[in-house]
Short mmCIF file of C-alpha atoms in Angstrom, two decimals:
data_model
loop_
_atom_site.label_atom_id
_atom_site.label_comp_id
_atom_site.label_asym_id
_atom_site.label_seq_id
_atom_site.Cartn_x
_atom_site.Cartn_y
_atom_site.Cartn_z
CA MET A 1 0.74 -47.31 1.79
CA LYS A 2 4.14 -47.53 0.13
CA THR A 3 2.81 -45.44 -2.76
CA PHE A 4 1.57 -42.84 -0.28
CA TYR A 5 5.00 -42.48 1.33
CA ILE A 6 6.67 -42.18 -2.06
CA ALA A 7 4.23 -39.45 -3.12
CA ALA A 8 4.66 -37.60 0.19
CA ALA A 9 8.44 -37.76 -0.15
CA ALA A 10 8.23 -36.44 -3.71
CA ILE A 11 6.06 -33.50 -2.57
CA LEU A 12 8.47 -32.75 0.28
CA VAL A 13 11.49 -32.81 -2.02
CA SER A 14 9.80 -30.61 -4.62
CA SER A 15 8.62 -28.09 -2.01
CA THR A 16 12.10 -27.96 -0.48
CA ALA A 17 13.64 -27.41 -3.89
CA LEU A 18 11.11 -24.67 -4.61
CA ALA A 19 11.86 -22.96 -1.28
CA SER A 20 15.59 -22.96 -2.03
CA GLN A 21 15.15 -21.36 -5.44
CA PRO A 22 16.15 -17.66 -5.57
CA TRP A 23 13.37 -15.10 -5.65
CA THR A 24 12.90 -13.17 -8.87
CA LEU A 25 11.90 -9.53 -8.97
CA ASP A 26 8.39 -10.46 -10.15
CA SER A 27 7.92 -12.99 -7.35
CA CYS A 28 9.12 -10.46 -4.77
CA ILE A 29 6.67 -7.83 -6.03
CA SER A 30 3.80 -10.32 -6.16
CA TYR A 31 4.51 -11.56 -2.63
CA ALA A 32 4.83 -8.03 -1.25
CA LEU A 33 1.53 -6.94 -2.79
CA SER A 34 -0.31 -9.80 -1.10
CA HIS A 35 1.38 -9.48 2.31
CA ASN A 36 2.10 -5.78 2.78
CA ILE A 37 0.33 -4.53 5.93
CA ASP A 38 -0.54 -1.11 4.51
CA ILE A 39 -2.20 -2.65 1.46
CA ARG A 40 -4.10 -5.13 3.63
CA ALA A 41 -5.29 -2.30 5.87
CA ARG A 42 -6.48 -0.31 2.85
CA SER A 43 -8.32 -3.40 1.59
CA LEU A 44 -10.22 -3.51 4.88
CA GLU A 45 -11.12 0.16 4.39
CA SER A 46 -12.47 -0.67 0.93
CA ARG A 47 -14.62 -3.36 2.53
CA SER A 48 -16.06 -0.67 4.79
CA ALA A 49 -16.74 1.48 1.71
CA GLU A 50 -18.55 -1.46 0.09
CA LEU A 51 -20.77 -1.67 3.16
CA ASP A 52 -21.45 2.07 2.81
CA VAL A 53 -22.79 1.37 -0.71
CA THR A 54 -25.00 -1.40 0.64
CA GLU A 55 -26.25 0.89 3.40
CA ALA A 56 -27.05 3.60 0.84
CA LYS A 57 -29.09 1.10 -1.20
CA ASP A 58 -31.02 0.12 1.92
CA LYS A 59 -32.21 3.71 2.29
CA PHE A 60 -34.80 2.99 -0.43
CA LEU A 61 -36.44 0.24 1.66
CA PRO A 62 -39.39 0.80 4.03
CA GLN A 63 -39.01 0.56 7.79
CA VAL A 64 -41.33 -1.78 9.71
CA SER A 65 -41.50 -1.88 13.49
CA ALA A 66 -43.65 -3.60 16.09
CA GLY A 67 -44.20 -2.98 19.78
CA ALA A 68 -46.22 -3.98 22.81
CA ASN A 69 -46.82 -2.50 26.24
CA GLN A 70 -48.29 -3.63 29.57
CA THR A 71 -49.25 -1.12 32.27
CA PHE A 72 -50.54 -1.64 35.86
CA ASN A 73 -52.13 1.15 37.95
CA PHE A 74 -52.79 0.89 41.71
CA GLY A 75 -54.73 3.20 44.12
CA ARG A 76 -57.29 5.94 43.64
CA GLY A 77 -58.31 6.92 40.19
CA LEU A 78 -60.98 8.88 38.32
CA THR A 79 -64.06 6.84 37.35
CA SER A 80 -66.50 7.31 34.48
CA ALA A 81 -68.86 8.98 36.97
CA ASN A 82 -66.25 11.68 37.56
CA THR A 83 -65.58 10.44 41.07
CA TYR A 84 -62.49 8.92 42.65
CA ALA A 85 -62.35 5.34 43.85
CA ASP A 86 -59.74 2.79 44.89
CA ARG A 87 -59.36 0.56 41.85
CA ASN A 88 -56.60 -1.44 40.24
CA THR A 89 -56.38 -1.32 36.46
CA SER A 90 -54.21 -2.95 33.84
CA GLU A 91 -53.74 -2.17 30.18
CA PHE A 92 -52.14 -4.13 27.36
CA GLY A 93 -51.59 -2.90 23.83
CA TRP A 94 -49.68 -3.74 20.65
CA ASN A 95 -48.91 -1.98 17.41
CA VAL A 96 -47.23 -2.52 14.05
CA GLY A 97 -46.02 0.45 12.03
CA LEU A 98 -44.66 0.94 8.50
CA SER A 99 -42.87 3.98 7.12
CA LEU A 100 -42.17 4.13 3.39
CA PRO A 101 -40.12 7.03 1.96
CA LEU A 102 -41.83 8.23 -1.21
CA PHE A 103 -39.57 11.20 -1.91
CA GLN A 104 -36.51 11.99 0.17
CA GLY A 105 -35.36 15.10 -1.60
CA LEU A 106 -33.05 12.91 -3.75
CA SER A 107 -30.91 12.33 -0.67
CA ALA A 108 -31.05 8.51 -0.95
CA LYS A 109 -30.04 8.54 -4.61
CA ARG A 110 -27.30 11.08 -4.08
CA GLN A 111 -26.06 9.21 -1.00
CA LEU A 112 -25.76 6.11 -3.16
CA ASP A 113 -23.91 8.06 -5.87
CA TYR A 114 -21.54 9.44 -3.24
CA ALA A 115 -20.90 6.00 -1.70
CA ARG A 116 -20.14 4.49 -5.11
CA ALA A 117 -17.79 7.35 -6.03
CA ASN A 118 -16.03 7.04 -2.68
CA LEU A 119 -15.60 3.28 -3.18
CA SER A 120 -14.10 3.81 -6.65
CA ALA A 121 -11.65 6.38 -5.28
CA MET A 122 -10.67 4.07 -2.43
CA LEU A 123 -10.03 1.17 -4.81
CA GLU A 124 -7.76 3.41 -6.88
CA ASN A 125 -5.96 4.45 -3.71
CA ILE A 126 -5.30 0.78 -3.01
CA GLU A 127 -3.80 0.41 -6.48
CA ALA A 128 -1.72 3.55 -5.89
CA ALA A 129 -0.42 2.01 -2.65
CA LYS A 130 0.47 -1.12 -4.62
CA ASP A 131 2.42 1.06 -7.06
CA ASP A 132 4.37 2.57 -4.17
CA VAL A 133 5.18 -0.87 -2.76
CA THR A 134 6.21 -2.08 -6.22
CA LEU A 135 8.68 0.80 -6.60
CA GLN A 136 10.04 0.23 -3.09
CA VAL A 137 10.59 -3.48 -3.74
CA MET A 138 12.17 -2.73 -7.12
CA SER A 139 14.57 -0.22 -5.58
CA GLN A 140 15.53 -2.49 -2.68
CA TYR A 141 15.93 -5.51 -4.97
CA LEU A 142 18.43 -3.58 -7.07
CA GLN A 143 20.13 -2.36 -3.90
CA VAL A 144 20.77 -5.99 -2.92
CA LEU A 145 22.20 -6.73 -6.37
CA TYR A 146 24.33 -3.57 -6.18
CA CYS A 147 25.74 -4.57 -2.79
CA GLY A 148 26.37 -8.06 -4.19
CA GLU A 149 28.49 -6.73 -7.04
CA LEU A 150 30.40 -4.48 -4.64
CA LEU A 151 31.07 -7.62 -2.62
CA ASP A 152 32.44 -9.26 -5.78
CA VAL A 153 34.72 -6.25 -6.28
CA ALA A 154 35.92 -6.58 -2.67
CA LYS A 155 36.58 -10.29 -3.20
CA GLU A 156 38.58 -9.50 -6.33
CA GLN A 157 40.57 -6.99 -4.29
CA VAL A 158 41.31 -9.68 -1.68
CA ARG A 159 42.33 -12.12 -4.43
CA ILE A 160 44.80 -9.65 -5.93
CA SER A 161 46.24 -8.84 -2.51
CA THR A 162 46.53 -12.55 -1.66
CA VAL A 163 48.44 -13.25 -4.86
CA GLU A 164 50.69 -10.28 -4.18
CA LEU A 165 51.37 -11.44 -0.61
CA GLU A 166 52.32 -14.90 -1.85
CA ARG A 167 54.70 -13.34 -4.38
CA GLN A 168 56.21 -11.09 -1.72
CA GLN A 169 56.69 -14.10 0.56
CA VAL A 170 58.67 -15.89 -2.14
CA LEU A 171 60.81 -12.82 -2.82
CA PHE A 172 61.43 -12.29 0.89
CA GLU A 173 62.49 -15.89 1.40
CA ALA A 174 64.87 -15.47 -1.57
CA GLY A 175 66.31 -12.37 0.11
CA LYS A 176 65.34 -10.01 -2.71
CA ILE A 177 63.07 -7.67 -0.73
CA PRO A 178 63.19 -6.29 2.83
CA GLU A 179 60.79 -7.53 5.51
CA LEU A 180 59.03 -4.14 5.42
CA ASP A 181 57.61 -4.88 1.97
CA LEU A 182 56.25 -8.23 3.23
CA THR A 183 54.69 -6.53 6.26
CA GLN A 184 53.04 -3.91 4.03
CA ALA A 185 51.60 -6.65 1.83
CA ARG A 186 50.12 -8.41 4.87
CA SER A 187 48.66 -5.14 6.13
CA GLN A 188 47.07 -4.43 2.75
CA LEU A 189 45.52 -7.91 2.64
CA ALA A 190 44.08 -7.41 6.12
CA GLN A 191 42.54 -4.09 5.06
CA ASP A 192 41.08 -5.67 1.92
CA GLN A 193 39.62 -8.54 3.97
CA LEU A 194 38.01 -5.99 6.29
CA THR A 195 36.47 -4.29 3.23
CA GLU A 196 35.14 -7.67 2.10
CA VAL A 197 33.54 -8.30 5.51
CA THR A 198 31.96 -4.83 5.44
CA SER A 199 30.63 -5.37 1.92
CA ALA A 200 29.20 -8.77 2.89
CA ASN A 201 27.45 -7.19 5.87
CA ASP A 202 26.07 -4.38 3.67
CA ARG A 203 24.58 -6.95 1.33
CA ARG A 204 23.11 -8.88 4.25
CA ILE A 205 21.49 -5.72 5.63
CA ALA A 206 20.09 -4.88 2.19
CA LEU A 207 18.64 -8.40 1.99
CA VAL A 208 17.06 -7.96 5.42
CA ASP A 209 15.48 -4.67 4.30
CA LEU A 210 14.04 -6.41 1.24
CA ALA A 211 12.67 -9.25 3.37
CA HIS A 212 11.06 -6.66 5.66
CA LEU A 213 9.22 -5.15 2.68
CA LEU A 214 7.97 -8.65 1.84
CA GLN A 215 6.96 -9.34 5.47
CA ILE A 216 9.37 -12.32 5.59
CA THR A 217 10.91 -13.13 8.96
CA ASP A 218 12.83 -16.33 8.15
CA LEU A 219 15.88 -15.50 6.00
CA THR A 220 17.33 -19.03 6.03
CA ASP A 221 16.74 -19.73 2.31
CA PHE A 222 15.99 -16.19 1.17
CA GLU A 223 18.08 -15.28 -1.88
CA ILE A 224 17.35 -13.32 -5.05
CA ALA A 225 18.14 -13.94 -8.69
CA PRO A 226 20.18 -11.57 -10.86
CA LEU A 227 18.53 -9.35 -13.45
CA SER A 228 19.22 -9.06 -17.12
CA ASP A 229 21.35 -6.06 -18.08
CA GLU A 230 19.09 -5.43 -21.06
CA GLN A 231 17.63 -1.93 -21.08
CA THR A 232 14.39 -1.17 -22.92
CA LEU A 233 14.41 1.85 -25.19
CA LEU A 234 12.00 4.43 -23.81
CA PRO A 235 10.54 7.65 -25.27
CA ASP A 236 11.37 11.10 -23.95
CA ALA A 237 10.23 12.32 -20.54
CA ALA A 238 7.26 14.31 -21.92
CA THR A 239 5.86 11.23 -23.69
CA ILE A 240 6.32 9.07 -20.59
CA TYR A 241 4.49 11.70 -18.52
CA ALA A 242 1.63 11.83 -21.03
CA ASN A 243 1.32 8.03 -20.91
CA ALA A 244 1.53 8.00 -17.10
CA LEU A 245 -1.36 10.46 -16.75
CA GLY A 246 -3.65 7.87 -18.31
CA ILE A 247 -2.56 4.83 -16.31
CA ASN A 248 -1.08 6.06 -13.02
CA HIS A 249 -3.33 5.00 -10.15
CA ALA A 250 -2.41 7.95 -7.92
CA ILE A 251 -3.61 10.34 -10.65
CA LYS A 252 -6.79 8.32 -11.18
CA ALA A 253 -7.45 8.32 -7.43
CA SER A 254 -7.06 12.12 -7.35
CA GLU A 255 -9.49 12.49 -10.24
CA LEU A 256 -12.02 10.25 -8.50
CA ASN A 257 -11.61 12.25 -5.29
CA ILE A 258 -12.78 15.32 -7.22
CA ALA A 259 -15.80 13.36 -8.52
CA THR A 260 -16.52 12.21 -4.97
CA ALA A 261 -16.41 15.82 -3.75
CA ASP A 262 -18.93 16.76 -6.45
CA ARG A 263 -21.25 14.01 -5.18
CA GLN A 264 -20.79 15.33 -1.65
CA ILE A 265 -21.90 18.82 -2.75
CA SER A 266 -25.00 17.40 -4.43
CA LEU A 267 -25.80 15.37 -1.32
CA ALA A 268 -25.47 18.41 0.94
CA LYS A 269 -27.87 20.40 -1.26
CA THR A 270 -30.68 17.89 -0.64
CA GLY A 271 -31.23 19.65 2.68
CA TYR A 272 -33.11 22.33 0.70
CA ILE A 273 -35.61 19.84 -0.83
CA PRO A 274 -38.93 18.75 0.82
CA ARG A 275 -39.54 15.12 1.83
CA LEU A 276 -42.65 12.97 1.59
CA SER A 277 -43.26 9.63 3.30
CA LEU A 278 -46.12 7.16 3.72
CA ASN A 279 -47.02 5.91 7.20
CA ALA A 280 -49.32 3.00 8.04
CA GLY A 281 -50.09 1.12 11.23
CA LEU A 282 -52.13 -1.53 13.05
CA SER A 283 -52.91 -1.56 16.77
CA SER A 284 -55.24 -2.87 19.44
CA ALA A 285 -55.55 -2.82 23.26
CA TYR A 286 -57.05 -4.63 26.24
CA TYR A 287 -58.23 -2.92 29.44
CA LYS A 288 -59.10 -4.50 32.79
CA ILE A 289 -60.56 -2.66 35.77
CA SER A 290 -60.89 -4.41 39.13
CA GLY A 291 -64.32 -4.50 40.75
CA ILE A 292 -66.38 -4.39 37.53
CA GLU A 293 -67.16 -6.81 34.77
CA ASN A 294 -64.70 -6.53 31.84
CA PRO A 295 -65.20 -7.78 28.28
CA SER A 296 -63.05 -10.75 27.29
CA PHE A 297 -59.55 -10.33 25.92
CA ALA A 298 -60.52 -11.60 22.45
CA ARG A 299 -63.53 -9.27 22.27
CA GLN A 300 -61.53 -6.21 23.30
CA MET A 301 -58.79 -7.08 20.82
CA ARG A 302 -61.44 -7.22 18.12
CA ASP A 303 -63.40 -4.15 19.22
CA ASN A 304 -60.26 -1.98 19.78
CA PHE A 305 -58.51 -3.05 16.57
CA ASN A 306 -57.35 0.07 14.71
CA LYS A 307 -55.90 0.67 11.24
CA SER A 308 -54.27 3.88 10.10
CA ILE A 309 -52.64 5.30 7.00
CA GLY A 310 -51.26 8.75 6.33
CA PHE A 311 -48.70 10.90 4.59
CA THR A 312 -46.02 13.11 6.09
CA LEU A 313 -44.65 16.09 4.21
CA SER A 314 -41.61 17.89 5.58
CA ILE A 315 -40.71 21.26 4.03
CA PRO A 316 -37.42 22.85 5.14
CA ILE A 317 -37.93 26.51 5.88
CA PHE A 318 -35.09 27.47 8.20
CA ASP A 319 -32.60 24.95 9.64
CA ALA A 320 -30.25 27.43 11.31
CA PHE A 321 -28.08 27.48 8.16
CA SER A 322 -26.98 23.85 8.69
CA THR A 323 -27.63 22.95 5.03
CA ARG A 324 -25.87 26.08 3.79
CA ASN A 325 -22.85 25.31 5.96
CA ALA A 326 -22.80 21.68 4.84
CA VAL A 327 -22.78 22.80 1.19
CA ARG A 328 -19.95 25.26 1.82
CA LYS A 329 -17.89 22.61 3.60
CA ALA A 330 -18.41 20.24 0.69
CA GLN A 331 -17.28 22.95 -1.74
CA VAL A 332 -14.12 23.48 0.33
CA GLN A 333 -13.49 19.73 0.13
CA ARG A 334 -13.75 19.92 -3.65
CA LEU A 335 -11.20 22.74 -3.79
CA ASN A 336 -8.91 20.64 -1.62
CA ALA A 337 -9.40 17.66 -3.95
CA GLU A 338 -8.42 19.86 -6.92
CA LEU A 339 -5.26 20.92 -5.09
CA GLN A 340 -4.45 17.29 -4.32
CA TYR A 341 -4.85 16.43 -8.01
CA GLU A 342 -2.57 19.30 -9.00
CA ASN A 343 -0.01 18.17 -6.43
CA ALA A 344 -0.22 14.56 -7.67
CA THR A 345 0.41 15.58 -11.30
CA THR A 346 3.27 17.87 -10.28
CA THR A 347 4.86 15.15 -8.15
CA LEU A 348 4.52 12.61 -10.95
CA ASN A 349 6.04 14.97 -13.52
CA LYS A 350 8.94 15.75 -11.18
CA ALA A 351 9.59 12.05 -10.49
CA ILE A 352 9.62 11.24 -14.20
CA GLN A 353 11.84 14.19 -15.08
CA GLN A 354 14.31 13.30 -12.33
CA ALA A 355 14.37 9.61 -13.26
CA TYR A 356 14.83 10.45 -16.94
CA TYR A 357 17.79 12.79 -16.49
CA GLN A 358 19.31 10.56 -13.81
CA ALA A 359 19.03 7.62 -16.22
CA GLU A 360 20.75 9.63 -18.96
CA ALA A 361 23.52 10.69 -16.61
CA ALA A 362 23.94 7.17 -15.21
CA SER A 363 24.11 5.67 -18.73
CA ALA A 364 26.82 8.15 -19.72
CA LYS A 365 28.62 7.53 -16.44
CA LEU A 366 28.40 3.77 -17.03
CA SER A 367 29.99 4.04 -20.48
CA ALA A 368 32.76 6.21 -19.08
CA GLY A 369 33.08 3.93 -16.04
CA ILE A 370 33.54 0.81 -18.14
CA THR A 371 36.23 2.56 -20.18
CA ALA A 372 37.92 3.82 -17.00
CA ARG A 373 37.77 0.35 -15.43
CA GLU A 374 39.39 -1.30 -18.44
CA ALA A 375 42.08 1.37 -18.58
CA ALA A 376 42.72 1.04 -14.84
CA ARG A 377 42.94 -2.75 -15.22
CA GLU A 378 45.52 -2.42 -17.98
CA ALA A 379 47.45 0.15 -15.93
CA MET A 380 47.43 -2.14 -12.89
CA ASP A 381 48.64 -5.11 -14.96
CA ALA A 382 51.43 -2.96 -16.43
CA MET A 383 52.38 -1.65 -13.00
CA GLN A 384 52.44 -5.17 -11.61
CA GLU A 385 54.75 -6.22 -14.43
CA LYS A 386 57.07 -3.31 -13.66
CA TYR A 387 56.86 -4.12 -9.95
CA ASN A 388 57.79 -7.75 -10.62
CA PHE A 389 60.97 -6.61 -12.35
CA GLY A 390 61.81 -4.03 -9.69
CA ARG A 391 61.07 -0.96 -11.81
CA ALA A 392 58.22 0.16 -9.50
CA ASN A 393 57.81 0.14 -5.75
CA ALA A 394 54.96 -1.28 -3.61
CA THR A 395 53.36 2.12 -3.14
CA GLU A 396 53.01 2.66 -6.90
CA PHE A 397 51.51 -0.79 -7.32
CA GLU A 398 48.99 -0.20 -4.49
CA GLN A 399 48.00 3.10 -6.07
CA ALA A 400 47.35 1.37 -9.39
CA LYS A 401 45.34 -1.36 -7.67
CA THR A 402 43.32 1.20 -5.68
CA THR A 403 42.53 3.10 -8.88
CA TYR A 404 41.30 -0.11 -10.52
CA ILE A 405 39.12 -1.07 -7.55
CA LYS A 406 37.67 2.42 -7.35
CA ALA A 407 36.89 2.43 -11.09
CA SER A 408 35.24 -0.99 -10.77
CA ALA A 409 33.05 0.21 -7.88
CA GLU A 410 32.04 3.36 -9.76
CA ALA A 411 31.12 1.30 -12.84
CA VAL A 412 28.94 -0.97 -10.67
CA GLN A 413 27.25 2.03 -9.08
CA ALA A 414 26.55 3.61 -12.48
CA LYS A 415 25.21 0.30 -13.80
CA TYR A 416 22.61 -0.10 -11.08
CA GLU A 417 21.76 3.58 -11.02
CA ALA A 418 20.95 3.38 -14.74
CA LEU A 419 19.09 0.09 -14.30
CA LEU A 420 16.96 1.44 -11.45
CA ARG A 421 16.03 4.67 -13.23
CA MET A 422 15.18 2.80 -16.44
CA ARG A 423 12.98 0.38 -14.48
CA ILE A 424 11.18 3.28 -12.82
CA LEU A 425 10.60 4.99 -16.17
CA GLN A 426 9.36 1.75 -17.69
CA PHE A 427 6.94 1.35 -14.78
CA TYR A 428 5.59 4.88 -15.22
CA ASN A 429 5.34 4.42 -18.99
CA SER A 430 3.53 1.07 -19.02
CA GLY A 431 2.28 0.54 -15.48
CA ARG A 432 4.32 -2.64 -15.00
#
């Protein structure tokens, strides 16, 4: 028993430690793909498509049915002597029938082909939905990290203002500066603290949005891990687009939708083809008439036993143009599928082109931003030195500090803009 409690405690501690670990980007994507409501709904639709395939296969099977009837007649009726008499009669009968399709105008085979093509297209649509969720999670994950770094910038701003307020307090107590300078320093610290609170709230909201994508309601221990700043070298936009055409699930789904439309046209054309089926049956009956002697039930079942077999040929001659209209509708659906494919390729090309040039611009902006941030930091340090010796006023120092904070924020924005666009391009290029 003691061993059991020790093992249970170990499991509890390990599970608690696991729950408190920050979520990585891969774990967020994996969790979202298994819990997203849209993906789960599409999976149910694919299950319905699988049943359509099974139903299409069952079209090749024969149909067997059985039946029985019992009838009672009361009052006057026609006799065998062609006269009317008051007699009560009863009749019982049973039958078993079989219908076997020998040739259905290829409709069963083409229905099966259509169901399989539709299932394949639906499965690709599920994968395309997973791609959309992956990109959404990726974007929101980076948004949380971006807001986190802006919060760090705001904290640094508060730290600088706090140090400056402490310095101003010392100078004021020594009688070297007027009270106005001390009041301005306190006001600036209060403004910077407000910025910090706003930045913290922005990060919290971004984290809530990410949790919503993951279908997580309890945010008690929900935190994410930072990403590496490493950026993979990627080919040009045209090469990425060429690679994406072969692996992108939205494009594959559009291609399969065209194939499905072709199957639908073939299925509609089966209305022009004759059909042949085999029919067979067994039956018997029992009759009882009141007032006369009736043979026994067993004898009548034996004497009235009937067997039948036959063939039914159905040749379409004129069906009020229903087959023609069905074919035309299917052809319209194919044209629509072609347009959807064209739209999917155009949308993909546009997304890749935009991401590529945005990544280039963000990378250039990041390099310039880092340089501007370092220069602004040096300028702020120099201005603070001048301010300490009385060669600069508080306004000049605040301007230098504001320039540094602004440059830091712009560098952070450029960093995550470049990181997001590179991640998107990598996803389009490799599918992961």
